[in-house]
Amino acid sequence: KWSNDLGDFDWQNAKNKCKNMKMRLPTITEIKEAKKEGLTKEWYHSIWTNIEYNETGALIFNNKFGSIQYEPKNNLIHVYCIE
């Protein structure tokens, strides 16, 4: 089950927001499955994934192009959580 759009957060605060809702950031596979099912049509351009790339960055899913990209953790990116 997916949350609604929770707005823009940096990566750590996105993780915390999901955790407080007893949810978590989604995996790339979960996002790709949601896209295949048409659930992401109304989603914003990019959303955080649960994947930490390194100390200063994490991966986002670019919904427009269906691609995975590196993003600095302190950038504000849209958040959707999954149970």
PDB file of C-alpha atoms in Angstrom, residues 1-4 6 18-27 30 43 50 80-83:
ATOM      1  CA  LYS A   1       0.000   0.000   0.000  1.00  0.00           C
ATOM      2  CA  TRP A   2       1.311   3.439  -1.000  1.00  0.00           C
ATOM      3  CA  SER A   3       1.028   6.739   0.838  1.00  0.00           C
ATOM      4  CA  ASN A   4      -0.184   9.901  -0.793  1.00  0.00           C
ATOM      5  CA  LEU A   6       3.984  13.689   1.258  1.00  0.00           C
ATOM      6  CA  CYS A  18       7.902   7.094   6.377  1.00  0.00           C
ATOM      7  CA  LYS A  19       9.083   5.397   9.574  1.00  0.00           C
ATOM      8  CA  ASN A  20       6.785   7.597  11.672  1.00  0.00           C
ATOM      9  CA  MET A  21       3.889   6.405   9.478  1.00  0.00           C
ATOM     10  CA  LYS A  22       4.990   2.772  10.022  1.00  0.00           C
ATOM     11  CA  MET A  23       6.012   2.701   6.370  1.00  0.00           C
ATOM     12  CA  ARG A  24       9.316   2.984   4.477  1.00  0.00           C
ATOM     13  CA  LEU A  25      10.834   4.413   1.314  1.00  0.00           C
ATOM     14  CA  PRO A  26      10.201   2.136  -1.672  1.00  0.00           C
ATOM     15  CA  THR A  27      12.684  -0.037  -3.512  1.00  0.00           C
ATOM     16  CA  GLU A  30       8.458  -1.554  -6.110  1.00  0.00           C
ATOM     17  CA  TRP A  43       3.337  11.309  -9.283  1.00  0.00           C
ATOM     18  CA  ASN A  50      15.368   3.509  -0.143  1.00  0.00           C
ATOM     19  CA  TYR A  80       5.909   8.416  -1.381  1.00  0.00           C
ATOM     20  CA  CYS A  81       6.090   5.713   1.270  1.00  0.00           C
ATOM     21  CA  ILE A  82       5.106   2.056   1.047  1.00  0.00           C
ATOM     22  CA  GLU A  83       3.986  -0.395   3.717  1.00  0.00           C
TER      23      GLU A  83
END
